[in-house]
PDB file of C-alpha atoms and ligand atoms in Angstrom:
ATOM      1  CA  UNK A  12      55.665 -34.312  18.476  1.00  0.00           C
ATOM      2  CA  UNK A  13      54.741 -37.982  18.472  1.00  0.00           C
ATOM      3  CA  UNK A  14      53.773 -39.386  15.067  1.00  0.00           C
ATOM      4  CA  UNK A  15      51.426 -42.295  14.350  1.00  0.00           C
ATOM      5  CA  UNK A  16      51.236 -43.047  10.606  1.00  0.00           C
ATOM      6  CA  UNK A  17      47.912 -44.624   9.600  1.00  0.00           C
ATOM      7  CA  UNK A  18      48.212 -47.955   7.802  1.00  0.00           C
ATOM      8  CA  UNK A  19      44.884 -47.314   6.039  1.00  0.00           C
ATOM      9  CA  UNK A  20      46.756 -45.358   3.364  1.00  0.00           C
ATOM     10  CA  UNK A  21      49.447 -48.029   2.876  1.00  0.00           C
ATOM     11  CA  UNK A  22      49.858 -50.221  -0.207  1.00  0.00           C
ATOM     12  CA  UNK A  23      48.065 -53.367   0.976  1.00  0.00           C
ATOM     13  CA  UNK A  24      49.665 -55.318  -1.849  1.00  0.00           C
ATOM     14  CA  UNK A  25      53.074 -54.625  -0.364  1.00  0.00           C
ATOM     15  CA  UNK A  26      52.587 -54.610   3.376  1.00  0.00           C
ATOM     16  CA  UNK A  27      55.968 -56.179   4.113  1.00  0.00           C
ATOM     17  CA  UNK A  28      57.752 -53.492   2.104  1.00  0.00           C
ATOM     18  CA  UNK A  29      55.702 -50.773   3.826  1.00  0.00           C
ATOM     19  CA  UNK A  30      56.605 -52.155   7.253  1.00  0.00           C
ATOM     20  CA  UNK A  31      60.294 -52.216   6.334  1.00  0.00           C
ATOM     21  CA  UNK A  32      60.576 -48.445   5.779  1.00  0.00           C
ATOM     22  CA  UNK A  33      58.168 -47.853   8.652  1.00  0.00           C
ATOM     23  CA  UNK A  34      60.245 -49.812  11.186  1.00  0.00           C
ATOM     24  CA  UNK A  35      63.365 -47.898  10.164  1.00  0.00           C
ATOM     25  CA  UNK A  36      61.604 -44.511  10.371  1.00  0.00           C
ATOM     26  CA  UNK A  37      61.190 -42.016  13.242  1.00  0.00           C
ATOM     27  CA  UNK A  38      57.533 -43.001  13.705  1.00  0.00           C
ATOM     28  CA  UNK A  39      56.493 -43.524  17.327  1.00  0.00           C
ATOM     29  CA  UNK A  40      53.394 -45.665  16.806  1.00  0.00           C
ATOM     30  CA  UNK A  41      51.532 -47.476  14.028  1.00  0.00           C
ATOM     31  CA  UNK A  42      47.914 -46.309  13.742  1.00  0.00           C
ATOM     32  CA  UNK A  43      45.553 -49.161  12.824  1.00  0.00           C
ATOM     33  CA  UNK A  44      41.992 -48.332  11.776  1.00  0.00           C
ATOM     34  CA  UNK A  45      39.480 -51.107  12.398  1.00  0.00           C
ATOM     35  CA  UNK A  46      36.025 -50.705  10.854  1.00  0.00           C
ATOM     36  CA  UNK A  47      32.884 -52.839  10.921  1.00  0.00           C
ATOM     37  CA  UNK A  48      30.764 -51.308   8.143  1.00  0.00           C
ATOM     38  CA  UNK A  49      28.160 -50.397  10.811  1.00  0.00           C
ATOM     39  CA  UNK A  50      29.698 -47.710  13.005  1.00  0.00           C
ATOM     40  CA  UNK A  51      31.206 -46.279   9.808  1.00  0.00           C
ATOM     41  CA  UNK A  52      30.086 -46.970   6.219  1.00  0.00           C
ATOM     42  CA  UNK A  53      33.352 -48.676   5.259  1.00  0.00           C
ATOM     43  CA  UNK A  54      35.525 -51.705   5.984  1.00  0.00           C
ATOM     44  CA  UNK A  55      39.300 -51.751   6.343  1.00  0.00           C
ATOM     45  CA  UNK A  56      40.913 -54.978   7.548  1.00  0.00           C
ATOM     46  CA  UNK A  57      40.148 -57.636  10.097  1.00  0.00           C
ATOM     47  CA  UNK A  58      42.097 -59.772  12.525  1.00  0.00           C
ATOM     48  CA  UNK A  59      44.117 -61.888  10.048  1.00  0.00           C
ATOM     49  CA  UNK A  60      45.648 -58.795   8.416  1.00  0.00           C
ATOM     50  CA  UNK A  61      45.961 -56.982  11.734  1.00  0.00           C
ATOM     51  CA  UNK A  62      47.811 -59.920  13.289  1.00  0.00           C
ATOM     52  CA  UNK A  63      50.157 -60.231  10.292  1.00  0.00           C
ATOM     53  CA  UNK A  64      50.973 -56.500  10.424  1.00  0.00           C
ATOM     54  CA  UNK A  65      51.473 -56.663  14.185  1.00  0.00           C
ATOM     55  CA  UNK A  66      54.080 -59.397  13.651  1.00  0.00           C
ATOM     56  CA  UNK A  67      55.908 -57.304  11.040  1.00  0.00           C
ATOM     57  CA  UNK A  68      55.785 -54.107  13.112  1.00  0.00           C
ATOM     58  CA  UNK A  69      58.566 -53.436  15.631  1.00  0.00           C
ATOM     59  CA  UNK A  70      56.821 -50.353  17.072  1.00  0.00           C
ATOM     60  CA  UNK A  71      53.865 -50.026  19.458  1.00  0.00           C
ATOM     61  CA  UNK A  72      50.390 -50.283  17.929  1.00  0.00           C
ATOM     62  CA  UNK A  73      47.840 -47.496  18.153  1.00  0.00           C
ATOM     63  CA  UNK A  74      44.516 -49.208  17.424  1.00  0.00           C
ATOM     64  CA  UNK A  75      41.530 -47.030  16.482  1.00  0.00           C
ATOM     65  CA  UNK A  76      38.267 -48.955  16.659  1.00  0.00           C
ATOM     66  CA  UNK A  77      35.578 -47.477  14.435  1.00  0.00           C
ATOM     67  CA  UNK A  78      33.186 -50.250  15.393  1.00  0.00           C
ATOM     68  CA  UNK A  79      29.776 -50.408  17.048  1.00  0.00           C
ATOM     69  CA  UNK A  80      30.801 -52.963  19.712  1.00  0.00           C
ATOM     70  CA  UNK A  81      34.473 -52.422  20.650  1.00  0.00           C
ATOM     71  CA  UNK A  82      34.026 -54.668  23.698  1.00  0.00           C
ATOM     72  CA  UNK A  83      33.849 -57.668  21.328  1.00  0.00           C
ATOM     73  CA  UNK A  84      37.310 -56.829  19.923  1.00  0.00           C
ATOM     74  CA  UNK A  85      39.267 -56.264  23.133  1.00  0.00           C
ATOM     75  CA  UNK A  86      40.090 -59.883  24.137  1.00  0.00           C
ATOM     76  CA  UNK A  87      41.639 -60.777  20.763  1.00  0.00           C
ATOM     77  CA  UNK A  88      43.380 -57.401  20.437  1.00  0.00           C
ATOM     78  CA  UNK A  89      45.007 -57.937  23.826  1.00  0.00           C
ATOM     79  CA  UNK A  90      46.802 -60.945  22.376  1.00  0.00           C
ATOM     80  CA  UNK A  91      48.911 -58.587  20.241  1.00  0.00           C
ATOM     81  CA  UNK A  92      52.108 -58.211  22.290  1.00  0.00           C
ATOM     82  CA  UNK A  93      52.850 -54.723  20.921  1.00  0.00           C
ATOM     83  CA  UNK A  94      49.368 -53.222  21.459  1.00  0.00           C
ATOM     84  CA  UNK A  95      49.861 -49.823  23.154  1.00  0.00           C
ATOM     85  CA  UNK A  96      46.485 -48.075  22.740  1.00  0.00           C
ATOM     86  CA  UNK A  97      42.970 -49.460  22.413  1.00  0.00           C
ATOM     87  CA  UNK A  98      41.147 -46.355  21.191  1.00  0.00           C
ATOM     88  CA  UNK A  99      37.385 -46.785  21.003  1.00  0.00           C
ATOM     89  CA  UNK A 100      34.709 -44.195  20.262  1.00  0.00           C
ATOM     90  CA  UNK A 101      32.727 -42.573  23.057  1.00  0.00           C
ATOM     91  CA  UNK A 102      29.781 -42.775  20.579  1.00  0.00           C
ATOM     92  CA  UNK A 103      29.990 -46.562  20.253  1.00  0.00           C
ATOM     93  CA  UNK A 104      27.457 -48.975  21.704  1.00  0.00           C
ATOM     94  CA  UNK A 105      29.221 -50.010  24.886  1.00  0.00           C
ATOM     95  CA  UNK A 106      29.427 -49.271  28.597  1.00  0.00           C
ATOM     96  CA  UNK A 107      32.342 -46.820  28.358  1.00  0.00           C
ATOM     97  CA  UNK A 108      33.197 -46.945  32.066  1.00  0.00           C
ATOM     98  CA  UNK A 109      33.239 -50.734  32.081  1.00  0.00           C
ATOM     99  CA  UNK A 110      35.333 -51.034  28.908  1.00  0.00           C
ATOM    100  CA  UNK A 111      37.864 -48.423  30.101  1.00  0.00           C
ATOM    101  CA  UNK A 112      38.110 -50.486  33.286  1.00  0.00           C
ATOM    102  CA  UNK A 113      38.877 -53.624  31.259  1.00  0.00           C
ATOM    103  CA  UNK A 114      41.517 -51.743  29.265  1.00  0.00           C
ATOM    104  CA  UNK A 115      43.135 -50.467  32.472  1.00  0.00           C
ATOM    105  CA  UNK A 116      43.013 -53.938  34.027  1.00  0.00           C
ATOM    106  CA  UNK A 117      44.887 -55.272  30.999  1.00  0.00           C
ATOM    107  CA  UNK A 118      47.674 -52.803  31.802  1.00  0.00           C
ATOM    108  CA  UNK A 119      47.021 -50.392  28.927  1.00  0.00           C
ATOM    109  CA  UNK A 120      46.502 -46.629  29.175  1.00  0.00           C
ATOM    110  CA  UNK A 121      42.855 -45.494  29.083  1.00  0.00           C
ATOM    111  CA  UNK A 122      41.986 -43.919  25.745  1.00  0.00           C
ATOM    112  CA  UNK A 123      38.778 -42.660  24.135  1.00  0.00           C
ATOM    113  CA  UNK A 124      38.063 -41.332  20.644  1.00  0.00           C
ATOM    114  CA  UNK A 125      35.617 -38.532  19.877  1.00  0.00           C
ATOM    115  CA  UNK A 126      33.955 -37.788  16.511  1.00  0.00           C
ATOM    116  CA  UNK A 127      33.711 -34.229  15.115  1.00  0.00           C
ATOM    117  CA  UNK A 128      30.038 -33.626  16.028  1.00  0.00           C
ATOM    118  CA  UNK A 129      30.261 -34.850  19.639  1.00  0.00           C
ATOM    119  CA  UNK A 130      30.796 -32.058  22.202  1.00  0.00           C
ATOM    120  CA  UNK A 131      34.188 -32.283  23.922  1.00  0.00           C
ATOM    121  CA  UNK A 132      32.344 -31.784  27.228  1.00  0.00           C
ATOM    122  CA  UNK A 133      30.820 -35.270  26.723  1.00  0.00           C
ATOM    123  CA  UNK A 134      34.216 -36.649  27.831  1.00  0.00           C
ATOM    124  CA  UNK A 135      33.852 -35.040  31.255  1.00  0.00           C
ATOM    125  CA  UNK A 136      32.623 -38.149  33.121  1.00  0.00           C
ATOM    126  CA  UNK A 137      35.903 -39.967  32.289  1.00  0.00           C
ATOM    127  CA  UNK A 138      38.319 -37.058  32.548  1.00  0.00           C
ATOM    128  CA  UNK A 139      39.901 -38.435  35.697  1.00  0.00           C
ATOM    129  CA  UNK A 140      40.657 -41.856  34.254  1.00  0.00           C
ATOM    130  CA  UNK A 141      41.716 -40.906  30.723  1.00  0.00           C
ATOM    131  CA  UNK A 142      45.383 -40.996  29.695  1.00  0.00           C
ATOM    132  CA  UNK A 143      44.756 -40.046  26.087  1.00  0.00           C
ATOM    133  CA  UNK A 144      42.010 -38.753  23.841  1.00  0.00           C
ATOM    134  CA  UNK A 145      41.880 -39.157  20.075  1.00  0.00           C
ATOM    135  CA  UNK A 146      40.080 -36.185  18.529  1.00  0.00           C
ATOM    136  CA  UNK A 147      38.810 -36.909  15.017  1.00  0.00           C
ATOM    137  CA  UNK A 148      39.484 -34.024  12.631  1.00  0.00           C
ATOM    138  CA  UNK A 149      37.439 -35.677   9.861  1.00  0.00           C
ATOM    139  CA  UNK A 150      34.327 -37.873   9.936  1.00  0.00           C
ATOM    140  CA  UNK A 151      35.580 -41.377  10.704  1.00  0.00           C
ATOM    141  CA  UNK A 152      35.603 -44.039   7.993  1.00  0.00           C
ATOM    142  CA  UNK A 153      37.777 -42.785   5.164  1.00  0.00           C
ATOM    143  CA  UNK A 154      41.298 -41.554   4.587  1.00  0.00           C
ATOM    144  CA  UNK A 155      42.165 -38.550   2.440  1.00  0.00           C
ATOM    145  CA  UNK A 156      39.438 -36.202   3.714  1.00  0.00           C
ATOM    146  CA  UNK A 157      39.738 -32.484   4.363  1.00  0.00           C
ATOM    147  CA  UNK A 158      40.685 -31.326   7.873  1.00  0.00           C
ATOM    148  CA  UNK A 159      37.812 -29.786   9.874  1.00  0.00           C
ATOM    149  CA  UNK A 160      39.176 -26.426  11.188  1.00  0.00           C
ATOM    150  CA  UNK A 161      36.997 -26.463  14.345  1.00  0.00           C
ATOM    151  CA  UNK A 162      39.295 -29.263  15.558  1.00  0.00           C
ATOM    152  CA  UNK A 163      41.835 -26.650  16.659  1.00  0.00           C
ATOM    153  CA  UNK A 164      39.460 -25.098  19.204  1.00  0.00           C
ATOM    154  CA  UNK A 165      38.414 -28.594  20.315  1.00  0.00           C
ATOM    155  CA  UNK A 166      42.042 -29.434  21.105  1.00  0.00           C
ATOM    156  CA  UNK A 167      42.359 -26.213  23.112  1.00  0.00           C
ATOM    157  CA  UNK A 168      39.063 -26.911  24.904  1.00  0.00           C
ATOM    158  CA  UNK A 169      40.153 -30.402  25.938  1.00  0.00           C
ATOM    159  CA  UNK A 170      43.553 -29.115  27.071  1.00  0.00           C
ATOM    160  CA  UNK A 171      41.835 -26.509  29.250  1.00  0.00           C
ATOM    161  CA  UNK A 172      39.426 -29.102  30.677  1.00  0.00           C
ATOM    162  CA  UNK A 173      42.303 -31.451  31.541  1.00  0.00           C
ATOM    163  CA  UNK A 174      44.321 -28.648  33.137  1.00  0.00           C
ATOM    164  CA  UNK A 175      41.336 -27.601  35.231  1.00  0.00           C
ATOM    165  CA  UNK A 176      40.975 -31.199  36.431  1.00  0.00           C
ATOM    166  CA  UNK A 177      44.721 -31.376  37.165  1.00  0.00           C
ATOM    167  CA  UNK A 178      45.010 -34.261  34.718  1.00  0.00           C
ATOM    168  CA  UNK A 179      47.761 -35.053  32.215  1.00  0.00           C
ATOM    169  CA  UNK A 180      45.968 -36.255  29.049  1.00  0.00           C
ATOM    170  CA  UNK A 181      47.725 -36.892  25.744  1.00  0.00           C
ATOM    171  CA  UNK A 182      45.828 -35.441  22.804  1.00  0.00           C
ATOM    172  CA  UNK A 183      45.986 -37.249  19.476  1.00  0.00           C
ATOM    173  CA  UNK A 184      44.440 -35.862  16.275  1.00  0.00           C
ATOM    174  CA  UNK A 185      43.419 -37.986  13.277  1.00  0.00           C
ATOM    175  CA  UNK A 186      42.394 -36.908   9.779  1.00  0.00           C
ATOM    176  CA  UNK A 187      43.595 -34.426   7.168  1.00  0.00           C
ATOM    177  CA  UNK A 188      46.992 -33.942   8.797  1.00  0.00           C
ATOM    178  CA  UNK A 189      49.474 -32.400   6.339  1.00  0.00           C
ATOM    179  CA  UNK A 190      52.145 -29.688   6.086  1.00  0.00           C
ATOM    180  CA  UNK A 191      49.494 -26.967   6.532  1.00  0.00           C
ATOM    181  CA  UNK A 192      47.403 -28.385   9.356  1.00  0.00           C
ATOM    182  CA  UNK A 193      50.175 -30.001  11.414  1.00  0.00           C
ATOM    183  CA  UNK A 194      51.866 -26.735  12.591  1.00  0.00           C
ATOM    184  CA  UNK A 195      48.446 -25.385  13.634  1.00  0.00           C
ATOM    185  CA  UNK A 196      47.722 -28.584  15.548  1.00  0.00           C
ATOM    186  CA  UNK A 197      51.102 -28.408  17.257  1.00  0.00           C
ATOM    187  CA  UNK A 198      50.389 -24.829  18.354  1.00  0.00           C
ATOM    188  CA  UNK A 199      46.953 -25.818  19.700  1.00  0.00           C
ATOM    189  CA  UNK A 200      48.586 -28.418  21.969  1.00  0.00           C
ATOM    190  CA  UNK A 201      48.368 -31.712  20.078  1.00  0.00           C
ATOM    191  CA  UNK A 202      50.737 -34.413  21.371  1.00  0.00           C
ATOM    192  CA  UNK A 203      50.293 -37.140  18.732  1.00  0.00           C
ATOM    193  CA  UNK A 204      49.612 -36.669  15.021  1.00  0.00           C
ATOM    194  CA  UNK A 205      48.023 -39.440  12.951  1.00  0.00           C
ATOM    195  CA  UNK A 206      48.786 -39.124   9.252  1.00  0.00           C
ATOM    196  CA  UNK A 207      47.633 -41.490   6.525  1.00  0.00           C
ATOM    197  CA  UNK A 208      47.717 -40.178   2.972  1.00  0.00           C
ATOM    198  CA  UNK A 209      50.243 -37.443   3.788  1.00  0.00           C
ATOM    199  CA  UNK A 210      52.799 -40.064   4.805  1.00  0.00           C
ATOM    200  CA  UNK A 211      51.969 -43.170   2.746  1.00  0.00           C
ATOM    201  CA  UNK A 212      51.077 -41.147  -0.355  1.00  0.00           C
ATOM    202  CA  UNK A 213      54.534 -39.610  -0.489  1.00  0.00           C
ATOM    203  CA  UNK A 214      57.564 -40.792  -2.461  1.00  0.00           C
ATOM    204  CA  UNK A 215      59.521 -40.191   0.764  1.00  0.00           C
ATOM    205  CA  UNK A 216      57.232 -41.421   3.562  1.00  0.00           C
ATOM    206  CA  UNK A 217      60.005 -41.622   6.184  1.00  0.00           C
ATOM    207  CA  UNK A 218      60.943 -38.015   5.338  1.00  0.00           C
ATOM    208  CA  UNK A 219      57.346 -36.927   5.960  1.00  0.00           C
ATOM    209  CA  UNK A 220      57.383 -38.716   9.332  1.00  0.00           C
ATOM    210  CA  UNK A 221      60.597 -36.895  10.313  1.00  0.00           C
ATOM    211  CA  UNK A 222      59.116 -33.581   9.176  1.00  0.00           C
ATOM    212  CA  UNK A 223      56.061 -34.084  11.424  1.00  0.00           C
ATOM    213  CA  UNK A 224      58.213 -35.295  14.318  1.00  0.00           C
ATOM    214  CA  UNK A 225      60.279 -32.104  14.189  1.00  0.00           C
ATOM    215  CA  UNK A 226      57.208 -29.949  14.959  1.00  0.00           C
TER     216      UNK A 226
HETATM  217  C1  LIG B 330      39.769 -42.102   9.171  1.00  0.00           C
HETATM  218  C2  LIG B 330      40.867 -42.806   9.895  1.00  0.00           C
HETATM  219  C3  LIG B 330      42.203 -42.178   9.759  1.00  0.00           C
HETATM  220  C4  LIG B 330      42.703 -42.084   8.342  1.00  0.00           C
HETATM  221  C5  LIG B 330      43.387 -40.762   8.216  1.00  0.00           C
HETATM  222  O1  LIG B 330      38.575 -42.640   9.539  1.00  0.00           O
HETATM  223  O2  LIG B 330      40.584 -42.841  11.277  1.00  0.00           O
HETATM  224  O3  LIG B 330      43.168 -42.764  10.607  1.00  0.00           O
HETATM  225  O4  LIG B 330      43.602 -43.101   7.957  1.00  0.00           O
HETATM  226  O5  LIG B 330      43.718 -40.547   6.894  1.00  0.00           O
HETATM  227  P1  LIG B 330      44.298 -39.162   6.361  1.00  0.00           P
HETATM  228  O6  LIG B 330      45.530 -38.839   7.148  1.00  0.00           O
HETATM  229  O7  LIG B 330      44.561 -39.452   4.921  1.00  0.00           O
HETATM  230  O8  LIG B 330      43.222 -38.130   6.569  1.00  0.00           O
HETATM  231 ZN1  LIG B 331      42.183 -43.474  12.657  1.00  0.00          ZN
END
């Protein structure tokens, strides 16, 4: 299992200390939640904090854009040398085909995020270009929410759709991941687990990362 701890649950008063254990851990990616207060009713951090964290982080960045106009963020995000994924929502206010094309042109894998109430079949038009899909297992905007069980069948549905299309698509799941939900997600076919409060809320965050990785 690949593991992408979500910085949203970190101690923002001690980001350097958080990045020290993180860099030494088994984590594969650092999940970064950007919010605009419009697409979701919350704000997280903006470019100054993002750029500081990116400098401190020795691992690839997994950016999750919970913003209305992700196209406005791409140029500045591309300046981060360790940006691996630019995950934007299929529900956002952009030309999805065009933005995926820009992401691909920049040399990044094509990734889309889908909220809990959007049918998985809505991803069909981009199935052939997608390298990864982030399935939200909570409503986007806040950490520490309860896992939505229907996510498990959504993971299986997307896996089946990808197989049918003869396409290898990584499936990432975000929200409510813990010791109970993670084995179920692994069984359903999840490739990447995002975990915020479960990891950063622990006295042994690196231990929690290793536990998830071992799934
Ligand atoms: C929620 C964010 C998540 C969040 C997950 O909108 O996209 O990445 O940090 O937090 P937990 O793991 O606490 O549910
Ligand atoms: Zn996220």
